[in-house]
Short mmCIF file of C-alpha atoms and ligand atoms in Angstrom, two decimals:
data_model
loop_
_atom_site.label_atom_id
_atom_site.label_comp_id
_atom_site.label_asym_id
_atom_site.label_seq_id
_atom_site.Cartn_x
_atom_site.Cartn_y
_atom_site.Cartn_z
CA MET A 1 147.45 83.65 129.68
CA LYS A 2 145.85 80.19 130.30
CA LYS A 3 147.36 78.46 133.40
CA GLN A 4 148.23 74.60 132.97
CA ALA A 5 147.38 72.59 135.77
CA ILE A 6 149.49 70.33 137.47
CA SER A 7 148.77 67.32 139.01
CA GLU A 8 150.44 65.87 141.89
CA PRO A 9 152.84 62.84 141.02
CA ALA A 10 152.08 60.29 143.44
CA HIS A 11 153.91 59.32 146.58
CA LEU A 12 155.35 63.18 146.34
CA ALA A 13 153.86 64.85 148.98
CA VAL A 14 154.89 61.04 151.10
CA ASP A 15 158.32 61.52 149.90
CA LEU A 16 158.82 64.78 150.79
CA LYS A 17 157.81 64.48 153.85
CA GLU A 18 160.13 62.12 155.01
CA LEU A 19 162.71 63.55 153.42
CA LYS A 20 161.91 66.94 155.28
CA LEU A 21 161.69 69.35 152.72
CA PRO A 22 158.65 71.32 154.16
CA SER A 23 159.32 74.54 151.62
CA VAL A 24 159.62 72.02 148.45
CA LEU A 25 156.16 70.12 149.50
CA SER A 26 154.73 73.59 150.12
CA HIS A 27 156.21 75.73 146.86
CA TRP A 28 156.39 73.09 143.97
CA ALA A 29 152.91 73.36 142.48
CA ARG A 30 153.68 76.87 142.31
CA LEU A 31 156.80 77.24 140.66
CA ALA A 32 156.12 74.52 138.38
CA GLU A 33 153.60 76.31 137.31
CA GLU A 34 155.43 79.81 136.82
CA ALA A 35 158.48 77.49 134.99
CA LEU A 36 155.48 76.51 132.34
CA ARG A 37 154.65 79.64 132.17
CA THR A 38 157.99 81.38 131.57
CA ARG A 39 159.36 78.58 129.84
CA GLN A 40 161.80 77.76 132.33
CA SER A 41 164.13 74.82 131.99
CA PRO A 42 163.75 71.95 134.18
CA GLN A 43 167.13 72.16 135.92
CA GLU A 44 166.57 75.88 136.80
CA TYR A 45 163.31 75.13 138.09
CA LEU A 46 164.30 72.17 140.61
CA ALA A 47 167.43 74.79 141.52
CA ASP A 48 164.90 77.73 142.31
CA LEU A 49 163.12 74.91 143.91
CA MET A 50 166.22 73.78 145.87
CA HIS A 51 166.97 77.48 146.82
CA VAL A 52 163.02 77.80 148.42
CA GLU A 53 164.15 75.31 150.66
CA VAL A 54 167.69 76.22 151.78
CA ASN A 55 167.03 80.02 152.31
CA ASP A 56 163.26 78.49 154.62
CA ARG A 57 165.58 76.21 156.58
CA ARG A 58 167.80 78.92 157.27
CA GLU A 59 165.40 81.57 158.58
CA ARG A 60 164.06 78.37 160.55
CA ARG A 61 166.97 78.14 162.34
CA ILE A 62 167.61 81.38 162.95
CA ALA A 63 164.21 82.12 164.21
CA ARG A 64 164.98 78.95 166.47
CA LEU A 65 168.22 80.01 167.81
CA ILE A 66 166.57 83.40 168.78
CA ARG A 67 163.79 82.15 170.79
CA GLU A 68 166.35 79.34 172.52
CA ALA A 69 168.49 82.51 173.10
CA HIS A 70 166.16 83.94 175.80
CA PHE A 71 166.35 87.57 174.93
CA PRO A 72 163.72 89.89 177.70
CA VAL A 73 163.28 92.05 174.36
CA LEU A 74 164.41 92.42 171.20
CA LYS A 75 166.58 95.27 170.25
CA THR A 76 168.53 95.65 166.86
CA LEU A 77 171.23 98.40 166.18
CA ASP A 78 168.88 100.02 163.70
CA GLY A 79 166.75 100.93 166.67
CA PHE A 80 169.70 102.00 168.53
CA ASP A 81 170.03 106.26 168.43
CA PHE A 82 174.57 106.79 168.35
CA ALA A 83 173.71 110.46 168.44
CA ALA A 84 172.74 109.86 171.48
CA GLN A 85 175.75 108.51 172.83
CA ALA A 86 178.34 110.60 171.32
CA ALA A 87 181.10 108.74 172.84
CA LEU A 88 180.33 105.31 172.16
CA ASP A 89 182.65 104.08 168.92
CA ARG A 90 179.96 103.25 166.61
CA GLU A 91 182.47 102.09 164.31
CA ALA A 92 183.39 99.53 167.07
CA VAL A 93 180.25 98.74 167.88
CA LEU A 94 178.71 97.90 164.12
CA GLU A 95 182.11 95.83 163.19
CA LEU A 96 181.14 94.11 166.49
CA ALA A 97 177.49 93.13 164.59
CA ASP A 98 179.59 90.61 162.25
CA ALA A 99 179.81 88.27 164.91
CA ARG A 100 183.64 87.83 163.61
CA PHE A 101 184.97 88.52 167.45
CA LEU A 102 183.49 84.34 168.41
CA ALA A 103 185.62 82.97 165.89
CA GLU A 104 188.82 84.90 168.10
CA HIS A 105 186.92 84.04 171.63
CA HIS A 106 186.60 88.06 171.99
CA ASN A 107 184.66 89.21 174.86
CA VAL A 108 182.78 92.37 174.78
CA VAL A 109 182.52 94.68 178.55
CA LEU A 110 180.10 97.92 178.22
CA ILE A 111 180.15 100.01 181.05
CA GLY A 112 177.59 102.38 181.71
CA GLU A 113 175.30 104.11 184.16
CA VAL A 114 171.99 102.75 184.30
CA GLY A 115 169.46 103.84 181.19
CA THR A 116 172.12 104.34 178.77
CA GLY A 117 171.61 101.80 176.10
CA LYS A 118 174.07 98.82 177.54
CA THR A 119 171.33 95.99 177.65
CA HIS A 120 169.87 97.20 174.17
CA LEU A 121 173.15 97.19 172.54
CA ALA A 122 173.99 93.40 174.21
CA ILE A 123 170.57 92.37 172.57
CA ALA A 124 171.43 93.83 169.65
CA LEU A 125 174.75 92.57 169.47
CA GLY A 126 173.50 88.80 170.45
CA LEU A 127 170.76 89.08 167.85
CA SER A 128 173.01 90.22 165.71
CA ALA A 129 175.25 86.80 166.01
CA CYS A 130 171.88 84.75 165.81
CA GLN A 131 171.18 86.54 162.39
CA ARG A 132 174.68 85.02 161.66
CA GLU A 133 174.10 81.45 163.10
CA HIS A 134 175.71 81.68 166.40
CA ARG A 135 174.42 80.12 169.34
CA VAL A 136 173.86 82.33 171.79
CA ARG A 137 172.28 82.65 175.73
CA PHE A 138 171.56 85.56 177.03
CA PHE A 139 171.11 85.55 181.57
CA THR A 140 171.66 88.25 183.98
CA ALA A 141 174.38 88.06 185.74
CA ALA A 142 171.90 86.95 188.87
CA GLU A 143 169.68 84.38 187.26
CA LEU A 144 173.19 82.62 185.75
CA ALA A 145 174.48 82.59 189.49
CA ASN A 146 171.40 81.38 190.89
CA ALA A 147 171.06 78.40 188.37
CA LEU A 148 174.42 77.58 189.04
CA VAL A 149 173.68 77.38 192.77
CA GLU A 150 170.48 75.29 191.98
CA ALA A 151 172.96 72.79 189.80
CA LYS A 152 175.44 72.36 192.35
CA GLU A 153 172.84 71.61 195.13
CA GLN A 154 171.31 69.02 192.54
CA LYS A 155 174.43 67.80 192.36
CA LYS A 156 174.12 68.95 188.68
CA LEU A 157 176.81 71.59 187.98
CA ALA A 158 178.82 69.57 186.07
CA ARG A 159 176.37 68.67 183.36
CA ARG A 160 174.93 72.40 183.50
CA LEU A 161 178.42 73.94 182.78
CA GLU A 162 178.88 71.24 179.64
CA GLN A 163 175.68 72.76 178.41
CA LEU A 164 176.58 76.31 178.40
CA ALA A 165 179.88 75.67 177.30
CA ARG A 166 177.89 74.72 173.67
CA TYR A 167 177.03 78.32 173.33
CA GLU A 168 179.44 80.38 171.53
CA LEU A 169 178.00 83.50 173.18
CA ILE A 170 176.99 84.24 176.45
CA VAL A 171 175.53 87.59 177.71
CA LEU A 172 176.37 88.42 181.06
CA ASP A 173 173.70 91.11 181.81
CA GLU A 174 173.97 93.45 184.91
CA LEU A 175 176.86 92.31 186.38
CA GLY A 176 176.87 94.53 189.84
CA TYR A 177 173.05 95.49 190.56
CA VAL A 178 172.42 92.56 192.96
CA PRO A 179 175.71 91.28 194.86
CA PHE A 180 175.50 87.58 194.77
CA ASP A 181 176.16 85.49 197.95
CA LYS A 182 179.27 83.29 198.26
CA LEU A 183 178.61 80.46 196.25
CA GLY A 184 176.75 82.45 193.55
CA ALA A 185 179.57 84.42 193.23
CA ASP A 186 182.32 81.82 193.35
CA LEU A 187 180.33 79.80 191.00
CA LEU A 188 180.27 82.70 188.28
CA PHE A 189 183.92 83.09 188.77
CA SER A 190 184.40 79.08 188.05
CA PHE A 191 181.95 79.93 184.66
CA VAL A 192 184.23 83.04 183.61
CA SER A 193 187.38 80.80 184.26
CA ARG A 194 185.85 78.14 182.21
CA VAL A 195 184.47 79.90 179.27
CA TYR A 196 187.83 81.95 179.28
CA GLU A 197 189.43 81.76 175.59
CA ARG A 198 187.07 79.35 174.33
CA ARG A 199 183.73 81.33 174.25
CA SER A 200 182.71 85.17 174.20
CA LEU A 201 180.62 86.81 176.79
CA ILE A 202 179.33 90.52 176.32
CA VAL A 203 179.17 91.80 180.22
CA THR A 204 177.18 94.38 180.58
CA THR A 205 177.90 96.09 184.07
CA ASN A 206 177.02 100.03 186.00
CA LEU A 207 180.38 99.63 187.92
CA PRO A 208 183.63 100.61 187.03
CA PHE A 209 186.74 97.53 187.42
CA ALA A 210 187.51 98.79 190.45
CA ARG A 211 184.39 98.13 192.62
CA TRP A 212 184.03 94.59 190.64
CA GLY A 213 185.33 93.07 194.13
CA GLU A 214 182.14 93.94 195.17
CA VAL A 215 180.06 91.64 193.21
CA PHE A 216 182.96 88.68 193.48
CA LEU A 217 183.26 89.25 197.28
CA ASP A 218 186.78 88.82 197.10
CA ALA A 219 189.47 91.22 195.62
CA THR A 220 191.38 88.43 194.18
CA ALA A 221 188.80 86.74 192.19
CA ALA A 222 187.27 90.16 190.91
CA ALA A 223 190.85 90.59 189.70
CA ALA A 224 191.52 87.78 188.33
CA VAL A 225 187.75 87.69 186.30
CA ILE A 226 188.51 91.07 184.97
CA ASP A 227 192.28 89.87 183.86
CA ARG A 228 190.34 87.16 182.10
CA VAL A 229 187.18 88.86 180.64
CA VAL A 230 189.40 91.67 179.47
CA HIS A 231 192.43 90.09 178.24
CA HIS A 232 190.48 89.49 174.75
CA ALA A 233 187.95 92.11 174.85
CA THR A 234 186.84 95.30 173.45
CA LEU A 235 185.62 97.56 175.91
CA LEU A 236 183.00 100.19 175.39
CA LYS A 237 181.69 103.19 177.52
CA THR A 238 178.01 104.70 177.22
CA GLN A 239 177.44 107.76 178.88
CA GLY A 240 175.10 110.67 180.05
CA GLU A 241 171.87 110.94 180.99
CA SER A 242 169.09 107.86 181.16
CA TYR A 243 167.56 107.59 177.73
CA ARG A 244 164.56 106.96 179.08
CA LEU A 245 164.57 109.94 181.23
CA LYS A 246 165.62 111.97 178.92
CA ASP A 247 162.57 110.49 175.82
CA ALA A 248 160.13 111.37 178.96
CA LYS A 249 161.55 114.81 178.91
CA ARG A 250 161.33 115.29 175.34
CA ARG A 251 157.82 114.52 175.38
CA ALA A 252 156.83 116.37 178.59
CA PRO A 253 157.07 119.82 177.62
CA ARG A 254 153.60 119.67 176.10
CA LYS A 255 152.05 117.82 178.76
CA SER A 256 153.10 120.52 181.63
CA ARG A 257 152.44 123.75 179.44
CA ALA A 258 148.94 121.98 178.99
CA ALA A 259 149.53 121.75 183.01
CA ALA A 260 150.57 125.24 183.73
CA SER A 261 147.28 126.61 181.88
P1 ADP B 1 170.90 99.76 180.60
O1 ADP B 1 171.08 98.67 180.29
O2 ADP B 1 171.60 101.12 180.20
O3 ADP B 1 170.37 100.26 181.95
P2 ADP B 1 169.22 99.70 178.39
O4 ADP B 1 170.02 99.52 177.70
O5 ADP B 1 168.25 98.73 179.39
O6 ADP B 1 169.74 100.63 179.15
O7 ADP B 1 167.70 101.19 178.18
C1 ADP B 1 167.14 101.71 178.65
C2 ADP B 1 165.83 101.91 177.46
O8 ADP B 1 166.65 103.12 176.34
C3 ADP B 1 165.65 100.74 176.67
O9 ADP B 1 164.40 100.50 176.03
C4 ADP B 1 166.46 100.97 175.45
O10 ADP B 1 166.25 100.30 174.04
C5 ADP B 1 166.48 102.44 175.40
N1 ADP B 1 167.52 103.18 175.01
C6 ADP B 1 168.53 103.28 175.97
N2 ADP B 1 169.36 104.35 174.65
C7 ADP B 1 169.41 104.33 173.66
C8 ADP B 1 169.89 104.90 172.19
N3 ADP B 1 170.32 105.58 171.79
N4 ADP B 1 169.05 104.35 171.13
C9 ADP B 1 167.80 103.78 171.54
N5 ADP B 1 166.73 103.14 172.59
C10 ADP B 1 168.17 103.55 173.65
MG1 MG B 2 170.22 97.52 181.29
#
């Protein structure tokens, strides 16, 4: 079929730039040609064109949210081998992926030994929240404690806490791996108190609650944190051997046979 030439109306490009409609700018001509070819009505053409802009804009927004979340790597629930975590409540995890827990200021606590997929799950749930257009920020607990200490030293603590309160979900990874100093512990405690019932947290830890006192250097503070975080929380336990180790062992036999021969 003969392709009809579409000439660009004067001012269109300038107007679209002014209106910040980049996807309309890059797609109007192609869709106009298609509309002529398929005898699409002007109103259908307009609707399709607007739809492209809306979809692209949403994708750009999600990409920005994912960048701003500072995930150390990207992990998904699709990439999580639930068979390797038989005791983990798969349904509960999948339900959290719809991110509705954010509206209820609900928390998630992931407890388990090293290498059992806590960080993977925390990132995957955070990513899922970004894809539903929520503001998320990932920190290791040590990073956040250091950031708060630094902000306090620069007399910018109030402003930093205000910035953090704009996130709907904060992932606090690896609580318990590194003990904080007293100031870090106190500031982290006041952060948790502040977000309590206003925002959501996903906390990952290798320590059972009974040992959180070691992290906060104070049994009373620890009890208060546990009380606040766990009050509205889904508790998920991961267990078993380190997935990395298991993965390595699964690959190893070939190598060791080769080595033995
Ligand atoms: P943790 O935070 O509990 O120490 P990670 O989430 O960092 O463990 O897991 C270690 C590595 O193993 C990561 O690369 C992670 O993606 C992978 N992993 C762990 N458990 C699983 C699983 N059940 N399915 C797929 N990958 C997993
Ligand atoms: Mg981890």
